[in-house]
CSV table of C-alpha atoms in Angstrom, one decimal:
chain,number,residue,atom,x,y,z
A,1,MET,CA,14.2,19.2,9.8
A,2,ARG,CA,14.5,16.5,12.5
A,3,VAL,CA,13.1,13.1,11.6
A,4,ILE,CA,12.6,10.1,13.8
A,5,ASP,CA,15.0,7.1,13.6
A,6,ILE,CA,12.5,4.3,12.9
A,7,GLY,CA,15.2,1.7,13.3
A,8,PRO,CA,15.9,-1.3,11.1
A,9,ASP,CA,13.0,-2.7,9.1
A,10,PRO,CA,12.5,-6.4,9.9
A,11,SER,CA,11.3,-7.0,6.4
A,12,LEU,CA,14.9,-6.4,5.2
A,13,ALA,CA,15.7,-9.9,6.4
A,14,TYR,CA,13.3,-11.3,3.8
A,15,ARG,CA,14.9,-9.7,0.8
A,16,PRO,CA,14.8,-12.0,-2.3
A,17,ASN,CA,17.9,-12.3,-4.4
A,18,LEU,CA,16.5,-10.0,-7.1
A,19,GLU,CA,18.7,-6.9,-7.3
A,20,GLU,CA,22.2,-5.7,-6.4
A,21,LYS,CA,21.0,-2.6,-4.6
A,22,LYS,CA,22.0,-2.7,-1.0
A,23,LYS,CA,19.0,-3.5,1.2
A,24,ASP,CA,19.8,-0.7,3.7
A,25,ASP,CA,19.3,1.8,0.9
A,26,TYR,CA,15.5,1.1,0.7
A,27,ARG,CA,13.0,3.0,2.8
A,28,ASN,CA,15.5,5.6,3.9
A,29,TYR,CA,13.5,8.3,5.6
A,30,GLU,CA,16.5,10.2,6.9
A,31,SER,CA,18.3,11.4,3.8
A,32,GLY,CA,18.4,11.2,0.1
A,33,ASP,CA,17.5,13.3,-3.0
A,34,LEU,CA,13.7,12.9,-2.4
A,35,ILE,CA,13.5,13.3,1.3
A,36,GLU,CA,12.0,16.8,1.3
A,37,ARG,CA,9.2,15.7,-1.0
A,38,VAL,CA,8.6,12.6,1.0
A,39,PHE,CA,8.4,14.4,4.3
A,40,LYS,CA,6.1,17.1,3.0
A,41,THR,CA,3.7,14.4,1.8
A,42,TYR,CA,3.7,12.5,5.1
A,43,LYS,CA,3.3,15.7,7.1
A,44,LEU,CA,0.1,16.5,5.2
A,45,MET,CA,-1.1,12.9,5.6
A,46,HIS,CA,-0.5,12.8,9.3
A,47,LYS,CA,-2.2,16.2,9.8
A,48,ASN,CA,-5.3,15.4,7.9
A,49,GLN,CA,-6.0,11.7,8.2
A,50,THR,CA,-8.4,11.7,11.1
A,51,LEU,CA,-11.2,9.2,11.9
A,52,SER,CA,-13.8,11.6,10.4
A,53,PHE,CA,-11.8,12.2,7.3
A,54,VAL,CA,-11.5,8.5,6.6
A,55,GLN,CA,-15.2,8.0,7.1
A,56,GLN,CA,-15.9,10.8,4.7
A,57,LYS,CA,-13.6,9.2,2.1
A,58,HIS,CA,-15.3,5.8,2.4
A,59,ALA,CA,-18.6,7.6,1.6
A,60,GLU,CA,-17.1,9.4,-1.4
A,61,TRP,CA,-15.2,6.6,-3.1
A,62,THR,CA,-17.2,3.4,-2.5
A,63,SER,CA,-20.2,4.1,-4.8
A,64,PHE,CA,-18.0,3.1,-7.8
A,65,SER,CA,-19.7,5.4,-10.1
A,66,ARG,CA,-16.7,7.5,-11.3
A,67,SER,CA,-15.7,5.4,-14.3
A,68,GLN,CA,-15.7,2.1,-16.1
A,69,MET,CA,-12.4,0.6,-17.5
A,70,GLY,CA,-10.5,-2.6,-17.8
A,71,MET,CA,-7.7,-3.4,-15.3
A,72,MET,CA,-4.9,-3.0,-17.9
A,73,GLU,CA,-6.1,0.4,-18.8
A,74,ALA,CA,-6.1,1.3,-15.1
A,75,ILE,CA,-2.5,0.0,-14.7
A,76,MET,CA,-1.3,2.0,-17.7
A,77,SER,CA,-3.0,5.2,-16.4
A,78,LEU,CA,-0.2,5.1,-13.7
A,79,ASP,CA,2.2,6.3,-16.4
A,80,GLN,CA,1.0,9.7,-15.3
A,81,LEU,CA,1.8,9.2,-11.7
A,82,VAL,CA,5.1,9.5,-9.7
A,83,ASP,CA,4.5,8.5,-6.0
A,84,GLU,CA,5.5,11.5,-3.9
A,85,SER,CA,5.8,9.5,-0.7
A,86,ASP,CA,8.3,7.0,-2.1
A,87,PRO,CA,12.0,7.6,-1.2
A,88,ASP,CA,13.2,4.8,-3.6
A,89,VAL,CA,11.8,5.7,-7.0
A,90,ASP,CA,11.2,8.8,-9.1
A,91,PHE,CA,9.7,7.2,-12.2
A,92,PRO,CA,6.0,6.4,-13.2
A,93,ASN,CA,4.2,3.9,-11.1
A,94,SER,CA,3.3,1.7,-14.0
A,95,PHE,CA,6.9,0.5,-14.3
A,96,HIS,CA,6.9,-0.5,-10.6
A,97,ALA,CA,3.7,-2.6,-11.3
A,98,PHE,CA,5.5,-4.8,-13.9
A,99,GLN,CA,8.7,-4.9,-11.9
A,100,THR,CA,6.9,-6.3,-8.9
A,101,ALA,CA,4.9,-8.8,-11.0
A,102,GLU,CA,8.0,-10.1,-12.7
A,103,GLY,CA,9.9,-10.5,-9.4
A,104,ILE,CA,7.0,-12.7,-8.1
A,105,ARG,CA,6.8,-14.6,-11.4
A,106,ARG,CA,10.4,-15.6,-11.2
A,107,GLU,CA,10.2,-17.0,-7.8
A,108,HIS,CA,6.5,-18.1,-7.7
A,109,PRO,CA,5.8,-19.4,-11.3
A,110,ASP,CA,3.0,-21.6,-10.1
A,111,LYS,CA,1.0,-18.8,-8.4
A,112,ASP,CA,-0.5,-16.8,-11.2
A,113,TRP,CA,-2.9,-15.0,-8.9
A,114,PHE,CA,0.2,-13.8,-6.8
A,115,GLN,CA,1.8,-12.5,-10.0
A,116,LEU,CA,-1.4,-10.6,-10.8
A,117,VAL,CA,-1.5,-9.1,-7.3
A,118,GLY,CA,2.0,-7.8,-7.9
A,119,LEU,CA,0.9,-6.1,-11.1
A,120,ILE,CA,-2.2,-4.5,-9.8
A,121,HIS,CA,-1.4,-3.7,-6.1
A,122,ASP,CA,-0.9,0.0,-6.6
A,123,VAL,CA,-3.7,0.6,-9.1
A,124,GLY,CA,-5.7,2.4,-6.5
A,125,LYS,CA,-3.3,5.3,-6.8
A,126,MET,CA,-5.3,6.3,-9.8
A,127,MET,CA,-7.4,8.3,-7.3
A,128,ALA,CA,-4.7,10.9,-7.6
A,129,LEU,CA,-5.5,11.3,-11.3
A,130,TRP,CA,-9.1,12.1,-10.2
A,131,ASP,CA,-7.9,15.0,-8.1
A,132,GLU,CA,-7.4,13.3,-4.7
A,133,PRO,CA,-4.3,14.8,-3.1
A,134,GLN,CA,-1.4,12.3,-2.9
A,135,TRP,CA,-1.4,12.4,0.9
A,136,ALA,CA,-4.8,10.7,0.8
A,137,VAL,CA,-3.6,8.1,-1.8
A,138,VAL,CA,0.0,7.0,-1.3
A,139,GLY,CA,2.3,6.2,1.5
A,140,ASP,CA,2.3,3.9,4.5
A,141,THR,CA,-1.1,3.3,6.2
A,142,PHE,CA,-2.1,3.2,9.8
A,143,PRO,CA,-5.3,2.8,11.8
A,144,VAL,CA,-7.3,5.8,12.8
A,145,GLY,CA,-9.5,5.9,15.9
A,146,CYS,CA,-6.8,4.6,18.2
A,147,LYS,CA,-3.3,5.6,19.4
A,148,PHE,CA,-0.8,6.3,16.6
A,149,GLN,CA,1.9,3.8,17.4
A,150,LYS,CA,5.7,4.4,17.4
A,151,ASN,CA,6.7,2.7,14.1
A,152,ILE,CA,4.7,5.0,11.8
A,153,VAL,CA,7.1,6.8,9.6
A,154,PHE,CA,7.9,10.3,11.0
A,155,ARG,CA,5.8,9.5,14.0
A,156,ASP,CA,7.4,12.1,16.3
A,157,THR,CA,7.5,15.0,13.9
A,158,SER,CA,4.3,15.0,11.9
A,159,PHE,CA,1.2,14.3,14.0
A,160,MET,CA,1.2,17.5,16.2
A,161,ASP,CA,-1.5,19.1,14.1
A,162,ASN,CA,-3.8,16.1,13.8
A,163,PRO,CA,-6.8,16.7,16.2
A,164,ASP,CA,-7.1,13.0,16.9
A,165,GLU,CA,-3.7,13.0,18.5
A,166,THR,CA,-5.1,14.9,21.6
A,167,ASN,CA,-8.6,13.3,21.6
A,168,PRO,CA,-8.7,11.0,24.7
A,169,LYS,CA,-11.2,8.7,23.0
A,170,TYR,CA,-8.6,7.8,20.4
A,171,ASN,CA,-5.5,7.7,22.6
A,172,THR,CA,-5.6,4.2,24.0
A,173,GLU,CA,-4.0,1.1,22.4
A,174,CYS,CA,-7.4,0.0,21.0
A,175,GLY,CA,-9.3,3.3,21.0
A,176,ILE,CA,-12.8,2.8,19.5
A,177,TYR,CA,-12.1,-0.9,18.7
A,178,ALA,CA,-12.4,-4.0,20.8
A,179,THR,CA,-9.2,-6.0,21.5
A,180,ASN,CA,-8.6,-8.6,18.8
A,181,CYS,CA,-11.5,-7.3,16.8
A,182,GLY,CA,-9.8,-8.1,13.5
A,183,LEU,CA,-8.3,-5.7,10.9
A,184,ASP,CA,-11.5,-6.0,8.8
A,185,LYS,CA,-13.2,-3.9,11.5
A,186,VAL,CA,-10.5,-1.3,11.7
A,187,LEU,CA,-10.6,1.9,9.7
A,188,MET,CA,-7.2,2.5,8.1
A,189,SER,CA,-5.9,5.9,6.9
A,190,TRP,CA,-7.4,6.4,3.5
A,191,GLY,CA,-5.3,5.4,0.5
A,192,HIS,CA,-4.9,3.2,-2.5
A,193,ASP,CA,-4.8,-0.1,-0.6
A,194,GLU,CA,-8.3,0.1,0.7
A,195,TYR,CA,-9.7,1.6,-2.4
A,196,LEU,CA,-8.4,-1.1,-4.7
A,197,TYR,CA,-9.5,-3.8,-2.3
A,198,ARG,CA,-13.0,-2.3,-2.3
A,199,VAL,CA,-13.0,-2.1,-6.1
A,200,LEU,CA,-12.1,-5.8,-6.4
A,201,LYS,CA,-14.7,-6.9,-3.9
A,202,PHE,CA,-17.4,-4.8,-5.6
A,203,ASN,CA,-16.5,-6.2,-9.0
A,204,ASN,CA,-16.5,-9.8,-7.7
A,205,SER,CA,-12.8,-10.6,-8.5
A,206,SER,CA,-11.8,-14.2,-8.0
A,207,ILE,CA,-8.4,-13.3,-6.5
A,208,PRO,CA,-7.9,-15.6,-3.4
A,209,GLU,CA,-8.2,-14.1,0.1
A,210,GLU,CA,-4.5,-14.2,0.5
A,211,GLY,CA,-4.1,-11.9,-2.5
A,212,LEU,CA,-6.8,-9.6,-1.3
A,213,TYR,CA,-5.0,-9.2,2.1
A,214,MET,CA,-1.8,-8.4,0.2
A,215,ILE,CA,-3.6,-5.6,-1.6
A,216,ARG,CA,-5.4,-4.3,1.4
A,217,PHE,CA,-2.5,-4.2,3.8
A,218,HIS,CA,0.7,-4.0,1.8
A,219,SER,CA,1.3,-0.4,2.9
A,220,PHE,CA,0.6,-1.2,6.6
A,221,TYR,CA,4.3,-1.2,7.4
A,222,PRO,CA,3.9,-0.6,11.2
A,223,TRP,CA,2.0,-3.9,11.3
A,224,HIS,CA,3.7,-6.3,8.8
A,225,SER,CA,7.3,-5.1,9.3
A,226,HIS,CA,7.3,-3.8,12.9
A,227,GLY,CA,4.7,-5.7,14.9
A,228,ASP,CA,2.6,-2.7,15.9
A,229,TYR,CA,-1.2,-3.0,16.3
A,230,MET,CA,-1.2,-6.7,17.1
A,231,GLN,CA,-3.7,-6.0,19.8
A,232,LEU,CA,-6.3,-5.4,17.0
A,233,CYS,CA,-5.6,-8.6,15.1
A,234,ASN,CA,-7.6,-11.8,15.2
A,235,ASP,CA,-6.5,-15.3,14.2
A,236,LYS,CA,-7.3,-14.7,10.5
A,237,ASP,CA,-5.0,-11.6,10.4
A,238,LEU,CA,-2.2,-13.6,12.0
A,239,GLN,CA,-2.7,-16.4,9.4
A,240,MET,CA,-2.6,-13.9,6.6
A,241,LEU,CA,0.4,-11.9,7.9
A,242,PRO,CA,3.1,-14.3,6.3
A,243,TRP,CA,1.4,-13.8,2.9
A,244,VAL,CA,1.6,-10.0,3.3
A,245,THR,CA,5.2,-10.2,4.4
A,246,GLU,CA,6.0,-12.5,1.4
A,247,PHE,CA,4.5,-9.9,-0.9
A,248,ASN,CA,6.4,-7.0,0.7
A,249,LYS,CA,9.8,-8.2,-0.4
A,250,TYR,CA,8.8,-8.0,-4.1
A,251,ASP,CA,6.9,-4.8,-3.7
A,252,LEU,CA,9.9,-3.1,-2.1
A,253,TYR,CA,13.1,-4.7,-3.4
A,254,THR,CA,12.2,-4.8,-7.1
A,255,LYS,CA,12.3,-1.0,-7.3
A,256,THR,CA,15.2,-0.2,-9.6
A,257,THR,CA,15.9,2.0,-12.6
A,258,ASP,CA,16.2,-1.1,-14.7
A,259,LEU,CA,12.8,-0.7,-16.3
A,260,PRO,CA,10.9,-3.6,-17.9
A,261,ASP,CA,9.7,-4.0,-21.5
A,262,VAL,CA,6.1,-3.3,-20.7
A,263,GLU,CA,4.7,-4.0,-24.2
A,264,LYS,CA,6.4,-7.4,-24.4
A,265,LEU,CA,4.9,-8.4,-21.0
A,266,LYS,CA,1.3,-7.1,-21.6
A,267,PRO,CA,-0.2,-10.2,-23.3
A,268,TYR,CA,0.8,-12.5,-20.5
A,269,TYR,CA,-0.6,-10.3,-17.8
A,270,GLN,CA,-3.7,-9.6,-19.8
A,271,SER,CA,-4.4,-13.3,-19.6
A,272,LEU,CA,-4.2,-13.2,-15.8
A,273,ILE,CA,-6.5,-10.2,-15.8
A,274,ASP,CA,-9.0,-12.1,-18.0
A,275,LYS,CA,-8.9,-14.9,-15.5
A,276,TYR,CA,-9.3,-13.1,-12.2
A,277,CYS,CA,-10.8,-9.7,-12.8
A,278,PRO,CA,-12.1,-9.6,-16.4
A,279,GLY,CA,-14.0,-7.1,-18.5
A,280,MET,CA,-14.9,-3.6,-17.7
A,281,LEU,CA,-14.7,-2.8,-14.0
A,282,LYS,CA,-16.6,-0.1,-12.1
A,283,TRP,CA,-14.4,2.4,-10.3
């Protein structure tokens, strides 16, 4: 199996002083114990994530009639999920939620909303527990309806069976979008980022706009870590980009096998949930 050399990730330069793991060991898409599982997940994603598929998923998932539950229950449901696209971890996603939140809490003790974003950012992955295949839930995201750009993971080895790859309407830099239209008007590959963002908006969460951007675009690595798709961004996107980049270092570099004491941490984070997204939420 040949995989593309995606080059150094600029976000590595922003690594916080949280763990001893070497920064070059993260996001390794060339080798490692999990690489076959990871490549298989991305190959299915890049074959099936078309413009029409994304439009279909928006229609399916944004009625918010599947379930009602509180945010902590949703977080703990991720005990049942191991992210098949992640080359860095092979343990349940709920631990990663608390790892990320605690990393942010140590360095941003005055921003409780930021800590909460760290806790909940992957909750949209619960779609996989409702029978959505992981290639439509996890992994890096990218726009559909325009040219697939070079810094998408496995770009050269996984899109050959995607019909949008050869559709001339979707093969220009902007495709169906206007230059500088803003990311809010761009359809991203369907996954947990967009789903949780939509859930929070529907349930009138009071998380600030910066936090909502982190949630919506934290998996958009070609943009926030490589500078792709800037032609689609407006001024607001560029203002929010440093916040997404700041979040990324905690999302990525707190992934270790040193697992947190979740039961001890729950009361504090429940207080943040009660402040910013309280009660029973519609999913």
